[in-house]
Coordinates of N, CA and C in Angstrom, one line a residue:
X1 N 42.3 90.3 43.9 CA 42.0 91.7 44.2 C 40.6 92.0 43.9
X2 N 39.7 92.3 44.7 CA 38.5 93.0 44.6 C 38.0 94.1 43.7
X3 N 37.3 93.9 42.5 CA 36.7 94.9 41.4 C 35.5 95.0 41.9
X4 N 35.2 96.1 42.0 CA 33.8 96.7 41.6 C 33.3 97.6 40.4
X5 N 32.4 97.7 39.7 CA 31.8 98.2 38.6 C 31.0 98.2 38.1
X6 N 30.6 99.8 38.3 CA 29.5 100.2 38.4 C 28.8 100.8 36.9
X7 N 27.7 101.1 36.8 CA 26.9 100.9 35.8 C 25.4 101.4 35.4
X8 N 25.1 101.8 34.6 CA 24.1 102.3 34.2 C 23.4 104.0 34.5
X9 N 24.5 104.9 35.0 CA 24.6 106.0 34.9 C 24.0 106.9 34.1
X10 N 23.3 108.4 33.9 CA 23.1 108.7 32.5 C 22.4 110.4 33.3
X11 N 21.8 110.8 32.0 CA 21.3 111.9 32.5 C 19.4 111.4 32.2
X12 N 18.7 112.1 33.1 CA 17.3 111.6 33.1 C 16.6 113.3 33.8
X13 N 15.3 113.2 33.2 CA 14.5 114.2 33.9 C 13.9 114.4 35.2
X14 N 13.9 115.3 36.2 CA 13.2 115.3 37.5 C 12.0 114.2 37.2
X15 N 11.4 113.9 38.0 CA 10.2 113.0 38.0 C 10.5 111.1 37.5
X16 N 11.8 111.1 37.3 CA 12.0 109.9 36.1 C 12.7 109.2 37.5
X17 N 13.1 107.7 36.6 CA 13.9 106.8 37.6 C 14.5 106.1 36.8
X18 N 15.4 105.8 37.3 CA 16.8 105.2 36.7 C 17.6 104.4 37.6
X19 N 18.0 103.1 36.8 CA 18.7 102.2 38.1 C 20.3 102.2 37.6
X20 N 21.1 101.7 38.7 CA 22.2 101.8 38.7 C 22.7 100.4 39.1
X21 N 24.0 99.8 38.5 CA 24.3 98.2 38.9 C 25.6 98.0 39.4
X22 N 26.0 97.5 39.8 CA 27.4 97.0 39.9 C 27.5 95.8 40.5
X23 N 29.2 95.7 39.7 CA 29.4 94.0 39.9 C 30.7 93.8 40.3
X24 N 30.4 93.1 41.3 CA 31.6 92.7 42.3 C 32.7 91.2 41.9
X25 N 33.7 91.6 41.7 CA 34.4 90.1 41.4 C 35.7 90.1 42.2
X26 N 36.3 89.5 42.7 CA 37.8 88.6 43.2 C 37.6 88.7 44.8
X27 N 36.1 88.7 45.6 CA 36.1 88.3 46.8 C 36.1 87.2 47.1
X28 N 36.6 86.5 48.1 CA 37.2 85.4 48.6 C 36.1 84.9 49.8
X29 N 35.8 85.5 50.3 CA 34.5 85.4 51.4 C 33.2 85.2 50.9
X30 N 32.6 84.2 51.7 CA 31.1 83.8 50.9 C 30.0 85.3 51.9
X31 N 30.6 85.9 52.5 CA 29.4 87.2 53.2 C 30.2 88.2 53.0
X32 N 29.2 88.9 52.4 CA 29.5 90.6 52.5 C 28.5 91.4 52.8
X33 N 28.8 93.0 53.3 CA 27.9 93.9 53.4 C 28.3 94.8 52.0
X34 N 27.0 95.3 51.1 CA 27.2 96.1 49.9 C 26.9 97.0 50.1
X35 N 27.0 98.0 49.8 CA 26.9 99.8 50.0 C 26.9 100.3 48.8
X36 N 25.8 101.3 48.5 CA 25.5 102.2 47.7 C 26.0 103.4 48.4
X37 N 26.8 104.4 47.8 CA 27.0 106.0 48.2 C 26.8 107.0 47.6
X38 N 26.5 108.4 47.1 CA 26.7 109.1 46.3 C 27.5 110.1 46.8
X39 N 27.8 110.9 45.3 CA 28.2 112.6 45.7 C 28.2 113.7 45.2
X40 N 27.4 114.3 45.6 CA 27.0 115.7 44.8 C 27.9 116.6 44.6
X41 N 27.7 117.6 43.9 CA 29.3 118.5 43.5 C 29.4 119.5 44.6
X42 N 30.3 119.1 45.1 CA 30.6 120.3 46.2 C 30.4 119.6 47.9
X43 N 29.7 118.8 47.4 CA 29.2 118.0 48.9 C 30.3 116.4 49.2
X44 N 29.8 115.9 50.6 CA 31.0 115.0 50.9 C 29.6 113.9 50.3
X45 N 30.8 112.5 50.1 CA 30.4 111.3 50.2 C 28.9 110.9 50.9
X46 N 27.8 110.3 50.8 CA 26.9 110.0 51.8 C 26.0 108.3 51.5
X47 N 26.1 107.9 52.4 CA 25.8 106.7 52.4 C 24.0 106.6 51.5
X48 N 23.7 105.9 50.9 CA 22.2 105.5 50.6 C 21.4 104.4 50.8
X49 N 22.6 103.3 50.4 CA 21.6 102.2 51.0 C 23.2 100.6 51.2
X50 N 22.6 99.8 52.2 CA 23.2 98.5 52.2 C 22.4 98.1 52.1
X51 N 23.2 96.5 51.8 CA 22.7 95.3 51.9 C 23.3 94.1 52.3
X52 N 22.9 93.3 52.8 CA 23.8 92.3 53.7 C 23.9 90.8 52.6
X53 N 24.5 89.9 52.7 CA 24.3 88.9 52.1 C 23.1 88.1 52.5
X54 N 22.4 88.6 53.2 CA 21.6 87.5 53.6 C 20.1 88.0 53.5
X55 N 20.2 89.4 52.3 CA 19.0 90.4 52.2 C 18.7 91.4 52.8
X56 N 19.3 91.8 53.9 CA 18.6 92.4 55.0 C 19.0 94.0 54.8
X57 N 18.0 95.0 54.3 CA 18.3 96.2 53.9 C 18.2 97.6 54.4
X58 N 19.2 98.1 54.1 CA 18.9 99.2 55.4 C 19.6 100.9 54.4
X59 N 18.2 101.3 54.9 CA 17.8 102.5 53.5 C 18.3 103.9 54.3
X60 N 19.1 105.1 53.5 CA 19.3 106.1 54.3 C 18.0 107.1 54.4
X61 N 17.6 107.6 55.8 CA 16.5 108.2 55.8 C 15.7 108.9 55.0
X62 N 16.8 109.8 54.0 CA 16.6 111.2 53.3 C 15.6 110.3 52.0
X63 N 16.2 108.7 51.7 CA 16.3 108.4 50.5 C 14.4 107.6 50.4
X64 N 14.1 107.2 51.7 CA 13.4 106.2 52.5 C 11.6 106.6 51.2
X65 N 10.8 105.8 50.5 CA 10.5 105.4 49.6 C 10.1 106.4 48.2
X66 N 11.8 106.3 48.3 CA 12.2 106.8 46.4 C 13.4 105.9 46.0
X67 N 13.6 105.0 47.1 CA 14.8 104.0 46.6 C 14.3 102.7 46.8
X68 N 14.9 101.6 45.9 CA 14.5 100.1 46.1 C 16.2 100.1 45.4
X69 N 16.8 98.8 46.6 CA 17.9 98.2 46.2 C 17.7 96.2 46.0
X70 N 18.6 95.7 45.4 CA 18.6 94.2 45.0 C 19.8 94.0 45.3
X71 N 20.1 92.7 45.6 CA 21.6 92.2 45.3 C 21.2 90.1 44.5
X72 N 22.3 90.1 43.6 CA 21.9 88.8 43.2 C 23.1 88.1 43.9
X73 N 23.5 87.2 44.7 CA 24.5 86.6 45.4 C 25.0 85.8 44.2
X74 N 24.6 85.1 43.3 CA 25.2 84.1 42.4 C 25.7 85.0 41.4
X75 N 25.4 86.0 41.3 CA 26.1 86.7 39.8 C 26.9 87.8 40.4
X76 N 26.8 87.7 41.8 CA 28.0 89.1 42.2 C 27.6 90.3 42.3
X77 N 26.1 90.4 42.2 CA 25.7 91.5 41.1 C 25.1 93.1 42.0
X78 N 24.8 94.0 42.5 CA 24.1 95.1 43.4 C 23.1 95.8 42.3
X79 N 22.1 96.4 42.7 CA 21.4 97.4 42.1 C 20.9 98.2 43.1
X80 N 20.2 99.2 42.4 CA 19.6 100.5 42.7 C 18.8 101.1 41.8
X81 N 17.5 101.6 42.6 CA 16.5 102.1 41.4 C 15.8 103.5 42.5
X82 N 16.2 104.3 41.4 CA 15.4 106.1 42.4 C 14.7 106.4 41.5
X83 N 13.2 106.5 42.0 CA 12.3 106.6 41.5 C 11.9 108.0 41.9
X84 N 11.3 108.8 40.9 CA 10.8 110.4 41.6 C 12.3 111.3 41.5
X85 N 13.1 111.1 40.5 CA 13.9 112.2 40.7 C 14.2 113.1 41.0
X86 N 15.0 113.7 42.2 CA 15.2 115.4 41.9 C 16.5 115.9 41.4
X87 N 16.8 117.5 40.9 CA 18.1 117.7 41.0 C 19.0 117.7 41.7
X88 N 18.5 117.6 43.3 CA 19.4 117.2 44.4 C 20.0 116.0 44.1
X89 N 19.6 114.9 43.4 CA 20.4 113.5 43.7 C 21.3 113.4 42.4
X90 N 21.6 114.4 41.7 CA 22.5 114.7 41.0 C 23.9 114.7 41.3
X91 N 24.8 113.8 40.8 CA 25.9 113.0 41.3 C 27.0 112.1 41.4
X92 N 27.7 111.2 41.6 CA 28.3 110.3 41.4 C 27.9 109.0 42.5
X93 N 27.8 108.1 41.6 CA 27.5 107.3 42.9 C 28.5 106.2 42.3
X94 N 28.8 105.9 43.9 CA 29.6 104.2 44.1 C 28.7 103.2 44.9
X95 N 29.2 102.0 44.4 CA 29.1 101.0 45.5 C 30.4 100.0 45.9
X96 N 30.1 99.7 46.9 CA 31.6 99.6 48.7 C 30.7 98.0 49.0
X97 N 32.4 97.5 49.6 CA 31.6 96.5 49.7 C 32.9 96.2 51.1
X98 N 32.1 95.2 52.0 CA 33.2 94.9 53.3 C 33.0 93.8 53.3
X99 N 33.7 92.8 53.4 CA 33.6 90.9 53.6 C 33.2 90.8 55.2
X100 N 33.1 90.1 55.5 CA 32.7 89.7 57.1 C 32.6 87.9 56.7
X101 N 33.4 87.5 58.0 CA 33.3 86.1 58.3 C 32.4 85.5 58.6
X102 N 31.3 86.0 58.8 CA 29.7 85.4 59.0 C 29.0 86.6 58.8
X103 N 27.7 85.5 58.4 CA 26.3 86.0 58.3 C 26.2 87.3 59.0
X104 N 26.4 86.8 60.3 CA 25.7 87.6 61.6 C 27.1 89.1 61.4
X105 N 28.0 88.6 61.2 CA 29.1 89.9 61.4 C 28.7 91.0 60.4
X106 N 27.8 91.0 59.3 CA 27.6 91.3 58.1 C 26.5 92.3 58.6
X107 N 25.9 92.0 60.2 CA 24.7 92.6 60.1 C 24.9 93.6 61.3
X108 N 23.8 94.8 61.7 CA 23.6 95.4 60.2 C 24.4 96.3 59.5
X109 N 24.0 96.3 58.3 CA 24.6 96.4 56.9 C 24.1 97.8 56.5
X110 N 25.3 99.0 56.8 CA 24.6 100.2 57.0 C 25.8 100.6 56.2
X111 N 25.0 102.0 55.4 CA 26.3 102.4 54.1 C 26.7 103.4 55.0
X112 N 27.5 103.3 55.5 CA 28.4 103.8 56.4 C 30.3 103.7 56.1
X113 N 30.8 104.9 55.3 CA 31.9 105.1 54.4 C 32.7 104.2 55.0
X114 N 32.9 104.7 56.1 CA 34.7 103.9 57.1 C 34.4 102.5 57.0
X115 N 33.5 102.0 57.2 CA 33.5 100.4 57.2 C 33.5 99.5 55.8
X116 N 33.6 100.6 54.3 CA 33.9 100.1 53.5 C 35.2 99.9 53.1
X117 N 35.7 98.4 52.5 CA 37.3 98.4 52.3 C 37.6 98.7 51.0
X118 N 36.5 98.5 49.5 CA 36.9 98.4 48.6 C 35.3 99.1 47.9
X119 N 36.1 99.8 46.8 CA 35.5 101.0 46.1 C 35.2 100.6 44.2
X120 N 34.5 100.9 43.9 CA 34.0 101.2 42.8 C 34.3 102.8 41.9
X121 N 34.6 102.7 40.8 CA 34.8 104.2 40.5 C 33.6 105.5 40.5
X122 N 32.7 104.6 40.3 CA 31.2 105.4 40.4 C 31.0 105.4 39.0
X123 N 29.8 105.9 39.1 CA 28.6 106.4 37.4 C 28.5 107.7 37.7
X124 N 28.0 108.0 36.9 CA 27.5 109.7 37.0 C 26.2 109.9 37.0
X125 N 25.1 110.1 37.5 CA 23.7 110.4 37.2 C 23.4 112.0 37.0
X126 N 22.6 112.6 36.6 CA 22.8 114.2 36.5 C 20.8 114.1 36.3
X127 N 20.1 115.0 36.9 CA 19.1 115.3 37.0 C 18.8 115.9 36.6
X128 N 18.0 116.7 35.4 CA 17.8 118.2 35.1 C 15.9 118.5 35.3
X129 N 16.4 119.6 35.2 CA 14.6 120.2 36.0 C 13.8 120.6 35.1

């Protein structure tokens, strides 16, 4: 069965950055696409960033340079770092992950909700001004 768990949530100041981790364990497939999502209170789910197994990263526009994501393939591992805070990205966030039978099926690797199969409970981040 597939865990994800996520990590390093907190409250931080506008202007600040703060990264977020999670770690994936009981996938059976050597490729996956990983997904970062958030959700603000009152608002739906929205994709922020993938990543493919094979590096290749694909950032949501809104988020495009106040976010840097990693994945470590040998430790299972995802991150996320938002730099420049606002109280807009105040939230929950998950990360989703979908297996794909190859490299190439994996790509591209867009956080895109429906094509995730398996969920994380989320962190909470909270922004204050």
């Amino acid at each position: 069965q597939v865990q994800l768990v996520e990590s390093g949530g907190g409250s931080v100041q506008a202007g600040g950055s703060l990264s977020v981790s999670c770690e994936v364990s009981g996938g059976a497939q050597r490729h996956s696409c990983l997904g970062w999502f958030r959700q603000a209170p009152g608002k739906e789910r929205e994709g922020v960033a993938g990543i493919s197994s094979g590096g290749a990263k694909i950032f949501a526009d809104s988020m495009k340079g106040r976010v840097s994501a990693s994945r470590d393939n040998t430790k299972n591992k995802l991150s996320l770092r938002i730099s420049n805070l606002k109280p807009e990205d105040t939230g929950m966030y998950y990360c989703a992950v979908r297996f794909c039978p190859s490299l190439w099926s994996c790509t591209p690797c867009r956080a895109r909700e429906d094509d995730f199969t398996a969920w994380g409970q989320g962190t909470q981040v909270t922004v204050s001004s």
